[in-house]
mmCIF file of C-alpha atoms in Angstrom:
data_model
loop_
_atom_site.group_PDB
_atom_site.id
_atom_site.type_symbol
_atom_site.label_atom_id
_atom_site.label_comp_id
_atom_site.label_asym_id
_atom_site.label_seq_id
_atom_site.Cartn_x
_atom_site.Cartn_y
_atom_site.Cartn_z
ATOM 1 C CA UNK A 965 0.000 0.000 0.000
ATOM 2 C CA UNK A 966 1.365 3.396 -1.082
ATOM 3 C CA UNK A 967 0.541 6.413 1.077
ATOM 4 C CA UNK A 968 1.149 9.994 -0.118
ATOM 5 C CA UNK A 969 1.810 12.569 2.552
ATOM 6 C CA UNK A 970 2.671 16.259 2.509
ATOM 7 C CA UNK A 971 6.282 16.724 3.461
ATOM 8 C CA UNK A 972 7.482 20.193 4.449
ATOM 9 C CA UNK A 973 10.809 21.317 5.740
ATOM 10 C CA UNK A 974 10.848 23.046 9.121
ATOM 11 C CA UNK A 975 13.459 25.463 7.821
ATOM 12 C CA UNK A 976 10.920 27.035 5.468
ATOM 13 C CA UNK A 977 8.647 27.955 8.380
ATOM 14 C CA UNK A 978 11.255 28.947 10.954
ATOM 15 C CA UNK A 979 11.808 32.664 11.473
ATOM 16 C CA UNK A 980 15.396 33.859 11.622
ATOM 17 C CA UNK A 981 14.470 36.607 14.085
ATOM 18 C CA UNK A 982 11.532 37.006 16.391
ATOM 19 C CA UNK A 983 10.583 40.242 14.610
ATOM 20 C CA UNK A 984 10.216 38.510 11.223
ATOM 21 C CA UNK A 985 6.775 37.874 9.778
ATOM 22 C CA UNK A 986 5.502 34.325 9.750
ATOM 23 C CA UNK A 987 5.885 32.885 6.274
ATOM 24 C CA UNK A 988 2.621 31.794 4.662
ATOM 25 C CA UNK A 989 2.306 29.647 1.536
ATOM 26 C CA UNK A 990 -0.740 30.148 -0.670
ATOM 27 C CA UNK A 991 -2.111 28.099 -3.509
ATOM 28 C CA UNK A 992 -3.364 30.400 -6.292
ATOM 29 C CA UNK A 993 -5.223 27.716 -8.195
ATOM 30 C CA UNK A 994 -8.490 29.397 -9.409
ATOM 31 C CA UNK A 995 -10.405 26.169 -8.793
ATOM 32 C CA UNK A 996 -9.646 26.493 -5.094
ATOM 33 C CA UNK A 997 -10.661 30.184 -4.984
ATOM 34 C CA UNK A 998 -14.091 30.563 -6.608
ATOM 35 C CA UNK A 999 -14.624 34.025 -5.064
ATOM 36 C CA UNK A 1000 -11.331 35.487 -6.307
ATOM 37 C CA UNK A 1001 -12.864 37.958 -8.782
ATOM 38 C CA UNK A 1002 -15.450 39.172 -6.321
ATOM 39 C CA UNK A 1003 -12.765 39.724 -3.686
ATOM 40 C CA UNK A 1004 -10.535 41.593 -6.135
ATOM 41 C CA UNK A 1005 -13.449 43.751 -7.285
ATOM 42 C CA UNK A 1006 -14.171 44.759 -3.690
ATOM 43 C CA UNK A 1007 -10.471 45.564 -3.212
ATOM 44 C CA UNK A 1008 -10.418 47.658 -6.399
ATOM 45 C CA UNK A 1009 -13.468 49.572 -5.191
ATOM 46 C CA UNK A 1010 -11.803 50.229 -1.845
ATOM 47 C CA UNK A 1011 -8.575 51.296 -3.563
ATOM 48 C CA UNK A 1012 -10.480 53.827 -5.686
ATOM 49 C CA UNK A 1013 -12.209 55.205 -2.582
ATOM 50 C CA UNK A 1014 -8.931 55.404 -0.660
ATOM 51 C CA UNK A 1015 -7.420 57.448 -3.499
ATOM 52 C CA UNK A 1016 -10.165 60.034 -3.005
ATOM 53 C CA UNK A 1017 -9.675 60.056 0.751
ATOM 54 C CA UNK A 1018 -5.906 60.580 0.534
ATOM 55 C CA UNK A 1019 -5.970 62.972 -2.450
ATOM 56 C CA UNK A 1020 -4.127 66.034 -1.152
ATOM 57 C CA UNK A 1021 -2.385 67.516 -4.212
ATOM 58 C CA UNK A 1022 -1.638 70.992 -2.861
ATOM 59 C CA UNK A 1023 1.727 71.147 -1.073
ATOM 60 C CA UNK A 1024 2.328 74.849 -0.494
ATOM 61 C CA UNK A 1025 2.505 78.352 -1.956
ATOM 62 C CA UNK A 1026 5.603 80.428 -2.656
ATOM 63 C CA UNK A 1027 4.778 84.082 -2.066
ATOM 64 C CA UNK A 1028 7.102 87.016 -2.679
ATOM 65 C CA UNK A 1029 5.998 88.617 -5.935
ATOM 66 C CA UNK A 1030 3.872 91.745 -5.653
ATOM 67 C CA UNK A 1031 2.283 91.437 -9.099
ATOM 68 C CA UNK A 1032 0.893 88.679 -11.314
ATOM 69 C CA UNK A 1033 3.297 85.856 -12.211
ATOM 70 C CA UNK A 1034 3.572 85.974 -16.003
ATOM 71 C CA UNK A 1035 6.149 83.292 -16.899
ATOM 72 C CA UNK A 1036 8.320 80.540 -15.479
ATOM 73 C CA UNK A 1037 11.351 78.485 -16.520
ATOM 74 C CA UNK A 1038 13.067 75.335 -15.277
ATOM 75 C CA UNK A 1039 16.788 74.930 -14.692
ATOM 76 C CA UNK A 1040 17.829 71.737 -16.571
ATOM 77 C CA UNK A 1041 20.904 71.351 -14.378
ATOM 78 C CA UNK A 1042 19.272 71.872 -10.984
ATOM 79 C CA UNK A 1043 16.297 69.789 -9.937
ATOM 80 C CA UNK A 1044 15.008 72.008 -7.117
ATOM 81 C CA UNK A 1045 15.284 75.355 -8.914
ATOM 82 C CA UNK A 1046 12.519 77.268 -10.700
ATOM 83 C CA UNK A 1047 12.613 80.779 -12.186
ATOM 84 C CA UNK A 1048 9.592 83.076 -12.189
ATOM 85 C CA UNK A 1049 8.926 86.481 -13.713
ATOM 86 C CA UNK A 1050 6.125 88.886 -12.881
ATOM 87 C CA UNK A 1051 4.286 91.795 -14.462
ATOM 88 C CA UNK A 1052 6.272 94.363 -12.446
ATOM 89 C CA UNK A 1053 9.625 93.207 -13.868
ATOM 90 C CA UNK A 1054 10.714 91.127 -10.866
ATOM 91 C CA UNK A 1055 12.553 87.849 -11.587
ATOM 92 C CA UNK A 1056 13.199 85.317 -8.826
ATOM 93 C CA UNK A 1057 14.975 82.005 -8.434
ATOM 94 C CA UNK A 1058 13.159 79.696 -6.003
ATOM 95 C CA UNK A 1059 14.286 76.645 -4.068
ATOM 96 C CA UNK A 1060 11.307 74.301 -4.358
ATOM 97 C CA UNK A 1061 12.346 72.136 -1.408
ATOM 98 C CA UNK A 1062 12.374 75.027 1.058
ATOM 99 C CA UNK A 1063 9.900 77.170 -0.961
ATOM 100 C CA UNK A 1064 12.098 80.253 -0.535
ATOM 101 C CA UNK A 1065 13.632 82.852 -2.822
ATOM 102 C CA UNK A 1066 17.290 82.134 -3.536
ATOM 103 C CA UNK A 1067 18.120 85.110 -5.756
ATOM 104 C CA UNK A 1068 16.393 88.131 -7.294
ATOM 105 C CA UNK A 1069 17.198 89.533 -10.743
ATOM 106 C CA UNK A 1070 15.982 93.172 -10.894
ATOM 107 C CA UNK A 1071 16.324 95.382 -13.960
ATOM 108 C CA UNK A 1072 13.289 95.049 -16.210
ATOM 109 C CA UNK A 1073 11.108 98.141 -16.290
ATOM 110 C CA UNK A 1074 8.021 96.355 -17.611
ATOM 111 C CA UNK A 1075 6.356 92.976 -17.581
ATOM 112 C CA UNK A 1076 8.632 89.940 -17.978
ATOM 113 C CA UNK A 1077 7.178 87.892 -20.837
ATOM 114 C CA UNK A 1078 9.806 85.213 -21.400
ATOM 115 C CA UNK A 1079 12.318 83.226 -19.347
ATOM 116 C CA UNK A 1080 14.646 80.420 -20.380
ATOM 117 C CA UNK A 1081 17.841 78.843 -19.067
ATOM 118 C CA UNK A 1082 20.767 77.376 -20.971
ATOM 119 C CA UNK A 1083 21.162 73.615 -20.963
ATOM 120 C CA UNK A 1084 24.139 73.742 -18.617
ATOM 121 C CA UNK A 1085 22.078 75.866 -16.189
ATOM 122 C CA UNK A 1086 24.619 78.690 -15.970
ATOM 123 C CA UNK A 1087 22.876 81.430 -17.988
ATOM 124 C CA UNK A 1088 19.348 82.787 -17.556
ATOM 125 C CA UNK A 1089 17.805 84.761 -20.436
ATOM 126 C CA UNK A 1090 14.863 87.083 -19.814
ATOM 127 C CA UNK A 1091 12.891 89.388 -22.086
ATOM 128 C CA UNK A 1092 9.962 91.719 -21.596
ATOM 129 C CA UNK A 1093 7.787 94.545 -22.790
ATOM 130 C CA UNK A 1094 10.526 97.116 -22.008
ATOM 131 C CA UNK A 1095 12.182 96.073 -25.320
ATOM 132 C CA UNK A 1096 15.228 94.556 -23.594
ATOM 133 C CA UNK A 1097 16.802 91.102 -23.423
ATOM 134 C CA UNK A 1098 18.946 90.451 -20.338
ATOM 135 C CA UNK A 1099 21.430 87.695 -19.569
ATOM 136 C CA UNK A 1100 22.033 86.673 -15.953
ATOM 137 C CA UNK A 1101 24.532 84.449 -14.181
ATOM 138 C CA UNK A 1102 22.699 81.678 -12.303
ATOM 139 C CA UNK A 1103 24.039 80.777 -8.829
ATOM 140 C CA UNK A 1104 24.265 77.227 -7.537
ATOM 141 C CA UNK A 1105 21.427 77.345 -5.030
ATOM 142 C CA UNK A 1106 21.336 75.424 -1.778
ATOM 143 C CA UNK A 1107 19.100 75.596 1.258
ATOM 144 C CA UNK A 1108 21.881 77.219 3.287
ATOM 145 C CA UNK A 1109 22.412 79.839 0.625
ATOM 146 C CA UNK A 1110 18.689 80.535 0.432
ATOM 147 C CA UNK A 1111 18.723 81.407 4.137
ATOM 148 C CA UNK A 1112 21.611 83.848 3.769
ATOM 149 C CA UNK A 1113 20.964 85.461 0.391
ATOM 150 C CA UNK A 1114 17.194 85.602 -0.070
ATOM 151 C CA UNK A 1115 17.359 89.366 -0.589
ATOM 152 C CA UNK A 1116 20.556 89.379 -2.647
ATOM 153 C CA UNK A 1117 20.128 90.980 -6.073
ATOM 154 C CA UNK A 1118 22.148 89.943 -9.111
ATOM 155 C CA UNK A 1119 23.519 92.161 -11.868
ATOM 156 C CA UNK A 1120 22.904 91.294 -15.546
ATOM 157 C CA UNK A 1121 25.802 89.976 -17.624
ATOM 158 C CA UNK A 1122 24.545 91.728 -20.742
ATOM 159 C CA UNK A 1123 21.585 93.850 -21.840
ATOM 160 C CA UNK A 1124 20.359 93.906 -25.450
ATOM 161 C CA UNK A 1125 17.836 96.515 -26.577
ATOM 162 C CA UNK A 1126 15.349 96.050 -29.394
ATOM 163 C CA UNK A 1127 12.863 98.284 -31.175
ATOM 164 C CA UNK A 1128 9.771 96.343 -30.126
ATOM 165 C CA UNK A 1129 8.542 94.480 -27.079
ATOM 166 C CA UNK A 1130 9.601 90.851 -26.692
ATOM 167 C CA UNK A 1131 6.903 88.262 -25.900
ATOM 168 C CA UNK A 1132 8.826 85.020 -25.657
ATOM 169 C CA UNK A 1133 12.300 83.489 -25.550
ATOM 170 C CA UNK A 1134 13.743 79.995 -25.872
ATOM 171 C CA UNK A 1135 17.302 78.649 -25.705
ATOM 172 C CA UNK A 1136 19.030 76.233 -28.042
ATOM 173 C CA UNK A 1137 19.335 72.757 -26.580
ATOM 174 C CA UNK A 1138 22.997 72.265 -27.458
ATOM 175 C CA UNK A 1139 24.757 75.527 -28.168
ATOM 176 C CA UNK A 1140 24.910 79.219 -27.321
ATOM 177 C CA UNK A 1141 22.011 80.518 -29.411
ATOM 178 C CA UNK A 1142 18.640 81.694 -28.172
ATOM 179 C CA UNK A 1143 15.606 83.032 -30.022
ATOM 180 C CA UNK A 1144 13.220 85.834 -29.096
ATOM 181 C CA UNK A 1145 9.733 86.400 -30.477
ATOM 182 C CA UNK A 1146 7.933 89.695 -30.833
ATOM 183 C CA UNK A 1147 7.257 91.773 -33.916
ATOM 184 C CA UNK A 1148 9.850 89.506 -35.549
ATOM 185 C CA UNK A 1149 11.843 86.380 -34.693
ATOM 186 C CA UNK A 1150 15.462 87.155 -33.708
ATOM 187 C CA UNK A 1151 18.309 84.690 -33.200
ATOM 188 C CA UNK A 1152 20.960 85.776 -30.659
ATOM 189 C CA UNK A 1153 24.351 84.445 -29.563
ATOM 190 C CA UNK A 1154 25.273 85.387 -26.003
ATOM 191 C CA UNK A 1155 28.993 84.568 -26.343
ATOM 192 C CA UNK A 1156 29.878 86.181 -29.694
ATOM 193 C CA UNK A 1157 30.293 89.722 -30.954
ATOM 194 C CA UNK A 1158 26.694 90.554 -29.997
ATOM 195 C CA UNK A 1159 25.538 90.316 -33.586
ATOM 196 C CA UNK A 1160 21.887 89.598 -34.361
ATOM 197 C CA UNK A 1161 20.716 87.208 -37.038
ATOM 198 C CA UNK A 1162 17.184 87.697 -38.397
ATOM 199 C CA UNK A 1163 15.198 84.678 -39.535
ATOM 200 C CA UNK A 1164 12.914 85.694 -42.400
ATOM 201 C CA UNK A 1165 9.766 83.567 -42.541
ATOM 202 C CA UNK A 1166 9.151 84.632 -46.167
ATOM 203 C CA UNK A 1167 12.220 82.799 -47.449
ATOM 204 C CA UNK A 1168 11.423 79.572 -49.220
ATOM 205 C CA UNK A 1169 12.285 76.761 -46.812
ATOM 206 C CA UNK A 1170 10.912 73.384 -45.644
ATOM 207 C CA UNK A 1171 9.255 75.146 -42.678
ATOM 208 C CA UNK A 1172 5.464 75.030 -42.632
ATOM 209 C CA UNK A 1173 2.906 77.451 -41.252
ATOM 210 C CA UNK A 1174 -0.440 76.523 -39.739
ATOM 211 C CA UNK A 1175 -3.182 79.143 -39.349
ATOM 212 C CA UNK A 1176 -5.935 78.397 -36.827
ATOM 213 C CA UNK A 1177 -9.224 80.158 -36.189
ATOM 214 C CA UNK A 1178 -8.257 81.324 -32.709
ATOM 215 C CA UNK A 1179 -5.020 82.440 -31.083
ATOM 216 C CA UNK A 1180 -2.457 79.976 -29.792
ATOM 217 C CA UNK A 1181 -1.026 81.036 -26.422
ATOM 218 C CA UNK A 1182 1.662 78.417 -25.859
ATOM 219 C CA UNK A 1183 3.365 75.442 -27.526
ATOM 220 C CA UNK A 1184 5.057 72.443 -25.886
ATOM 221 C CA UNK A 1185 7.034 69.724 -27.672
ATOM 222 C CA UNK A 1186 6.825 66.141 -26.523
ATOM 223 C CA UNK A 1187 10.300 65.319 -25.115
ATOM 224 C CA UNK A 1188 9.985 61.648 -26.107
ATOM 225 C CA UNK A 1189 8.424 62.146 -29.564
ATOM 226 C CA UNK A 1190 10.325 64.939 -31.329
ATOM 227 C CA UNK A 1191 7.802 65.272 -34.169
ATOM 228 C CA UNK A 1192 4.766 65.788 -31.918
ATOM 229 C CA UNK A 1193 3.753 68.978 -30.142
ATOM 230 C CA UNK A 1194 0.680 70.309 -28.364
ATOM 231 C CA UNK A 1195 -0.680 73.864 -28.484
ATOM 232 C CA UNK A 1196 -2.756 75.733 -25.904
ATOM 233 C CA UNK A 1197 -5.527 77.643 -27.648
ATOM 234 C CA UNK A 1198 -7.938 80.470 -26.884
ATOM 235 C CA UNK A 1199 -10.971 78.284 -27.654
ATOM 236 C CA UNK A 1200 -10.561 76.378 -24.327
ATOM 237 C CA UNK A 1201 -8.984 73.337 -26.010
ATOM 238 C CA UNK A 1202 -5.504 71.951 -26.597
ATOM 239 C CA UNK A 1203 -4.528 70.390 -29.922
ATOM 240 C CA UNK A 1204 -1.802 67.806 -30.507
ATOM 241 C CA UNK A 1205 -0.158 67.834 -33.944
ATOM 242 C CA UNK A 1206 2.365 65.814 -35.864
ATOM 243 C CA UNK A 1207 4.832 68.211 -37.506
ATOM 244 C CA UNK A 1208 4.845 66.000 -40.603
ATOM 245 C CA UNK A 1209 1.060 66.112 -41.020
ATOM 246 C CA UNK A 1210 -0.724 69.397 -40.436
ATOM 247 C CA UNK A 1211 -3.968 68.498 -42.188
ATOM 248 C CA UNK A 1212 -5.605 67.553 -38.906
ATOM 249 C CA UNK A 1213 -4.846 67.371 -35.214
ATOM 250 C CA UNK A 1214 -3.851 64.024 -33.739
ATOM 251 C CA UNK A 1215 -5.978 64.640 -30.657
ATOM 252 C CA UNK A 1216 -8.198 67.377 -29.217
ATOM 253 C CA UNK A 1217 -7.936 67.790 -25.432
ATOM 254 C CA UNK A 1218 -11.076 69.291 -23.898
ATOM 255 C CA UNK A 1219 -12.381 70.217 -20.409
ATOM 256 C CA UNK A 1220 -11.229 73.803 -19.804
ATOM 257 C CA UNK A 1221 -14.014 76.391 -19.897
ATOM 258 C CA UNK A 1222 -11.822 79.397 -20.694
ATOM 259 C CA UNK A 1223 -8.685 80.211 -22.674
ATOM 260 C CA UNK A 1224 -5.704 77.909 -22.051
ATOM 261 C CA UNK A 1225 -2.724 80.142 -21.265
ATOM 262 C CA UNK A 1226 0.210 77.765 -20.819
ATOM 263 C CA UNK A 1227 1.183 74.142 -21.324
ATOM 264 C CA UNK A 1228 4.146 71.989 -20.325
ATOM 265 C CA UNK A 1229 4.981 68.340 -20.970
ATOM 266 C CA UNK A 1230 6.153 65.926 -18.333
ATOM 267 C CA UNK A 1231 9.751 64.701 -18.827
ATOM 268 C CA UNK A 1232 8.278 61.247 -19.464
ATOM 269 C CA UNK A 1233 6.255 62.560 -22.433
ATOM 270 C CA UNK A 1234 3.193 60.610 -21.292
ATOM 271 C CA UNK A 1235 1.200 63.589 -19.971
ATOM 272 C CA UNK A 1236 1.163 67.375 -19.835
ATOM 273 C CA UNK A 1237 -0.171 70.097 -17.538
ATOM 274 C CA UNK A 1238 -2.168 73.160 -18.578
ATOM 275 C CA UNK A 1239 -3.091 76.431 -16.882
ATOM 276 C CA UNK A 1240 -6.152 78.399 -17.863
ATOM 277 C CA UNK A 1241 -8.077 81.635 -17.427
ATOM 278 C CA UNK A 1242 -10.745 79.571 -15.645
ATOM 279 C CA UNK A 1243 -8.423 79.495 -12.577
ATOM 280 C CA UNK A 1244 -7.606 75.789 -12.744
ATOM 281 C CA UNK A 1245 -4.674 73.535 -13.540
ATOM 282 C CA UNK A 1246 -5.423 70.316 -15.413
ATOM 283 C CA UNK A 1247 -3.361 67.234 -16.245
ATOM 284 C CA UNK A 1248 -3.962 65.398 -19.530
ATOM 285 C CA UNK A 1249 -2.668 62.152 -20.930
ATOM 286 C CA UNK A 1250 -0.716 62.814 -24.114
ATOM 287 C CA UNK A 1251 -3.369 60.930 -26.122
ATOM 288 C CA UNK A 1252 -6.402 61.527 -23.892
ATOM 289 C CA UNK A 1253 -9.326 63.711 -24.876
ATOM 290 C CA UNK A 1254 -10.248 64.628 -21.300
ATOM 291 C CA UNK A 1255 -8.184 65.581 -18.265
ATOM 292 C CA UNK A 1256 -7.345 63.000 -15.639
ATOM 293 C CA UNK A 1257 -6.948 65.587 -12.862
ATOM 294 C CA UNK A 1258 -7.990 69.151 -12.001
ATOM 295 C CA UNK A 1259 -6.378 71.337 -9.327
ATOM 296 C CA UNK A 1260 -7.877 74.518 -7.883
ATOM 297 C CA UNK A 1261 -8.028 76.549 -4.689
ATOM 298 C CA UNK A 1262 -10.365 79.274 -3.508
ATOM 299 C CA UNK A 1263 -7.702 81.973 -3.671
ATOM 300 C CA UNK A 1264 -6.064 81.009 -6.971
ATOM 301 C CA UNK A 1265 -6.884 83.374 -9.824
ATOM 302 C CA UNK A 1266 -6.166 83.176 -13.556
ATOM 303 C CA UNK A 1267 -3.234 80.821 -14.204
ATOM 304 C CA UNK A 1268 -0.688 82.332 -16.585
ATOM 305 C CA UNK A 1269 2.097 79.742 -16.435
ATOM 306 C CA UNK A 1270 2.593 76.118 -15.420
ATOM 307 C CA UNK A 1271 5.618 73.799 -15.331
ATOM 308 C CA UNK A 1272 6.385 70.163 -14.559
ATOM 309 C CA UNK A 1273 9.348 69.531 -12.293
ATOM 310 C CA UNK A 1274 12.376 67.841 -13.862
ATOM 311 C CA UNK A 1275 11.568 64.550 -12.090
ATOM 312 C CA UNK A 1276 7.862 64.611 -13.142
ATOM 313 C CA UNK A 1277 6.755 64.424 -9.490
ATOM 314 C CA UNK A 1278 5.484 67.965 -9.019
ATOM 315 C CA UNK A 1279 3.734 70.777 -10.876
ATOM 316 C CA UNK A 1280 4.378 74.486 -10.295
ATOM 317 C CA UNK A 1281 1.755 77.048 -11.302
ATOM 318 C CA UNK A 1282 1.917 80.835 -11.373
ATOM 319 C CA UNK A 1283 -1.259 82.882 -11.236
ATOM 320 C CA UNK A 1284 -2.656 86.402 -11.184
ATOM 321 C CA UNK A 1285 -2.772 86.475 -7.369
ATOM 322 C CA UNK A 1286 1.085 86.825 -7.257
ATOM 323 C CA UNK A 1287 1.651 83.294 -5.861
ATOM 324 C CA UNK A 1288 3.467 80.252 -7.162
ATOM 325 C CA UNK A 1289 1.851 77.018 -6.040
ATOM 326 C CA UNK A 1290 3.408 73.588 -5.712
ATOM 327 C CA UNK A 1291 1.245 70.538 -6.517
ATOM 328 C CA UNK A 1292 1.766 66.794 -6.569
ATOM 329 C CA UNK A 1293 1.563 65.288 -10.055
ATOM 330 C CA UNK A 1294 -0.397 62.387 -8.509
ATOM 331 C CA UNK A 1295 -2.902 63.733 -6.027
ATOM 332 C CA UNK A 1296 -2.959 60.722 -3.691
ATOM 333 C CA UNK A 1297 0.739 59.855 -3.909
ATOM 334 C CA UNK A 1298 2.415 59.262 -0.565
ATOM 335 C CA UNK A 1299 5.378 61.555 -0.007
ATOM 336 C CA UNK A 1300 8.571 60.512 1.716
ATOM 337 C CA UNK A 1301 10.439 57.217 1.762
ATOM 338 C CA UNK A 1302 8.271 54.159 1.165
ATOM 339 C CA UNK A 1303 8.974 50.802 2.732
ATOM 340 C CA UNK A 1304 9.054 47.848 0.326
ATOM 341 C CA UNK A 1305 5.731 46.521 1.637
ATOM 342 C CA UNK A 1306 4.109 49.952 1.202
ATOM 343 C CA UNK A 1307 5.391 50.209 -2.356
ATOM 344 C CA UNK A 1308 4.083 46.750 -3.213
ATOM 345 C CA UNK A 1309 0.714 47.631 -1.706
ATOM 346 C CA UNK A 1310 0.454 50.779 -3.841
ATOM 347 C CA UNK A 1311 1.435 48.862 -6.964
ATOM 348 C CA UNK A 1312 -1.160 46.179 -6.183
ATOM 349 C CA UNK A 1313 -3.902 48.799 -5.740
ATOM 350 C CA UNK A 1314 -2.974 50.477 -9.007
ATOM 351 C CA UNK A 1315 -3.108 47.130 -10.812
ATOM 352 C CA UNK A 1316 -6.531 46.416 -9.329
ATOM 353 C CA UNK A 1317 -7.923 49.777 -10.405
ATOM 354 C CA UNK A 1318 -6.512 49.334 -13.891
ATOM 355 C CA UNK A 1319 -8.023 45.858 -14.175
ATOM 356 C CA UNK A 1320 -11.525 46.878 -13.076
ATOM 357 C CA UNK A 1321 -11.596 50.463 -14.389
ATOM 358 C CA UNK A 1322 -14.269 49.582 -16.976
ATOM 359 C CA UNK A 1323 -16.830 48.587 -14.349
ATOM 360 C CA UNK A 1324 -19.407 51.321 -13.580
ATOM 361 C CA UNK A 1325 -18.806 51.754 -9.844
ATOM 362 C CA UNK A 1326 -15.018 51.888 -10.078
ATOM 363 C CA UNK A 1327 -15.176 54.093 -13.167
ATOM 364 C CA UNK A 1328 -17.549 56.563 -11.487
ATOM 365 C CA UNK A 1329 -15.367 56.943 -8.391
ATOM 366 C CA UNK A 1330 -12.112 57.275 -10.346
ATOM 367 C CA UNK A 1331 -13.524 59.897 -12.722
ATOM 368 C CA UNK A 1332 -15.369 62.030 -10.167
ATOM 369 C CA UNK A 1333 -13.859 65.453 -9.430
ATOM 370 C CA UNK A 1334 -15.299 68.241 -7.315
ATOM 371 C CA UNK A 1335 -15.519 71.433 -9.374
ATOM 372 C CA UNK A 1336 -16.034 75.017 -8.235
ATOM 373 C CA UNK A 1337 -19.554 76.234 -8.876
ATOM 374 C CA UNK A 1338 -18.657 78.752 -11.656
ATOM 375 C CA UNK A 1339 -16.671 76.126 -13.567
ATOM 376 C CA UNK A 1340 -19.407 73.540 -13.128
ATOM 377 C CA UNK A 1341 -22.017 75.947 -14.547
ATOM 378 C CA UNK A 1342 -19.745 77.057 -17.395
ATOM 379 C CA UNK A 1343 -19.026 73.426 -18.340
ATOM 380 C CA UNK A 1344 -22.762 72.627 -18.319
ATOM 381 C CA UNK A 1345 -23.428 75.642 -20.542
ATOM 382 C CA UNK A 1346 -20.718 74.592 -22.989
ATOM 383 C CA UNK A 1347 -22.199 71.088 -23.181
ATOM 384 C CA UNK A 1348 -25.644 72.568 -23.869
ATOM 385 C CA UNK A 1349 -24.298 74.804 -26.650
ATOM 386 C CA UNK A 1350 -22.271 71.977 -28.198
ATOM 387 C CA UNK A 1351 -25.252 69.614 -28.131
ATOM 388 C CA UNK A 1352 -27.489 72.269 -29.727
ATOM 389 C CA UNK A 1353 -24.960 72.814 -32.525
ATOM 390 C CA UNK A 1354 -24.736 69.071 -33.113
ATOM 391 C CA UNK A 1355 -28.521 68.701 -33.355
ATOM 392 C CA UNK A 1356 -28.729 71.675 -35.709
ATOM 393 C CA UNK A 1357 -26.070 70.144 -37.948
ATOM 394 C CA UNK A 1358 -27.860 66.795 -38.012
ATOM 395 C CA UNK A 1359 -31.197 68.399 -38.932
ATOM 396 C CA UNK A 1360 -29.582 70.486 -41.666
ATOM 397 C CA UNK A 1361 -27.999 67.353 -43.110
ATOM 398 C CA UNK A 1362 -31.267 65.390 -42.855
ATOM 399 C CA UNK A 1363 -33.206 68.066 -44.788
ATOM 400 C CA UNK A 1364 -30.591 68.654 -47.490
ATOM 401 C CA UNK A 1365 -29.615 66.780 -50.594
ATOM 402 C CA UNK A 1366 -27.329 63.805 -49.911
ATOM 403 C CA UNK A 1367 -23.709 64.914 -49.908
ATOM 404 C CA UNK A 1368 -24.446 68.654 -49.984
ATOM 405 C CA UNK A 1369 -23.672 69.139 -46.279
ATOM 406 C CA UNK A 1370 -20.297 67.790 -45.184
ATOM 407 C CA UNK A 1371 -19.624 67.545 -41.454
ATOM 408 C CA UNK A 1372 -16.002 68.338 -40.699
ATOM 409 C CA UNK A 1373 -14.463 66.685 -37.626
ATOM 410 C CA UNK A 1374 -13.269 68.891 -34.769
ATOM 411 C CA UNK A 1375 -9.655 67.917 -35.469
ATOM 412 C CA UNK A 1376 -9.908 69.717 -38.843
ATOM 413 C CA UNK A 1377 -12.570 72.312 -38.069
ATOM 414 C CA UNK A 1378 -10.280 74.732 -36.213
ATOM 415 C CA UNK A 1379 -7.667 74.846 -39.004
ATOM 416 C CA UNK A 1380 -8.085 77.607 -41.578
ATOM 417 C CA UNK A 1381 -5.191 76.744 -43.884
ATOM 418 C CA UNK A 1382 -1.657 75.437 -44.075
ATOM 419 C CA UNK A 1383 1.118 77.327 -45.849
ATOM 420 C CA UNK A 1384 4.343 75.838 -47.148
#
């Protein structure tokens, strides 16, 4: 007679230290766990609810400006640094970790409209409505230095004067050139003989020009897809384009109820943040039509500029109420050092929500966002107007000859023409 018994080694169940957890072996055979899906669904529902409970995206405000914050710039060589410029000509370098001013750059006599830093992080370029472009030496900021030199003012390395106001500036990724935009596009070299090279858009070249029905306020290139970029438009939407195909937008990103003023991609290229006149900051997936997150406070006014941090963990917004605000990119993310078991638990909850996100209860909880009353009413009004236009178009098509009324998709509707 042959008898089969379960043989287990005592070493597998013996703890090395008294503080160790007791090891448990589980059999994951689905035939032995008939209620597995129901249990996982309940866990996914709880995980979605816990995300709402622990969603605390606002970290703190950085106050110091005495006028509206008009533009911001990141330092590619310093993770904790952020530059901001205001309508009164004040430029500041902030330490995000301590939320303090490290250095001030006074000199502009009008609103600062553009800020950019060189790739090595040593030179800051600013331009404004006072028709000047200024170059500044950027200090290596630390928390100790921010305590000692918060009121220290820097002197510009060079000042260039133009005939017209400057409205934007951007630095070359690998080199010493930077470009300013205003009445014309100028190319500058900050280490040469101070000569200016003009780029004439009328010259025949492979460059292409896209004319839209409403004004574009800001453009952001996808750092992981060099041919794709997204524009922030006055018509409350953002449009993603492929530079090789301007006939239609790749994706239309909706949800704002007022003009979108600024846009910035995450370093991962998977999502971007927008700031709007409707006093909110939204986060969109790079290929998503609707925002996954909306940030707002009672005191925050019109948002003029927004930036992702260099590690994609935080978002900085500058608004009309003179404050810079620091937000978490993931509202319910736990800050600080995570233990391995905590990290595994978060990953398990995310996997559960992703697996059951199509079910109505989980989907409703994950998508729900509390909106301020004015934005809620404005969004409802926009939906009513859009639905009325759609019904009118359908009735016109139904009572017209077949093929006489062509409905153009929204991805093409906002484009007037493309010029070579």
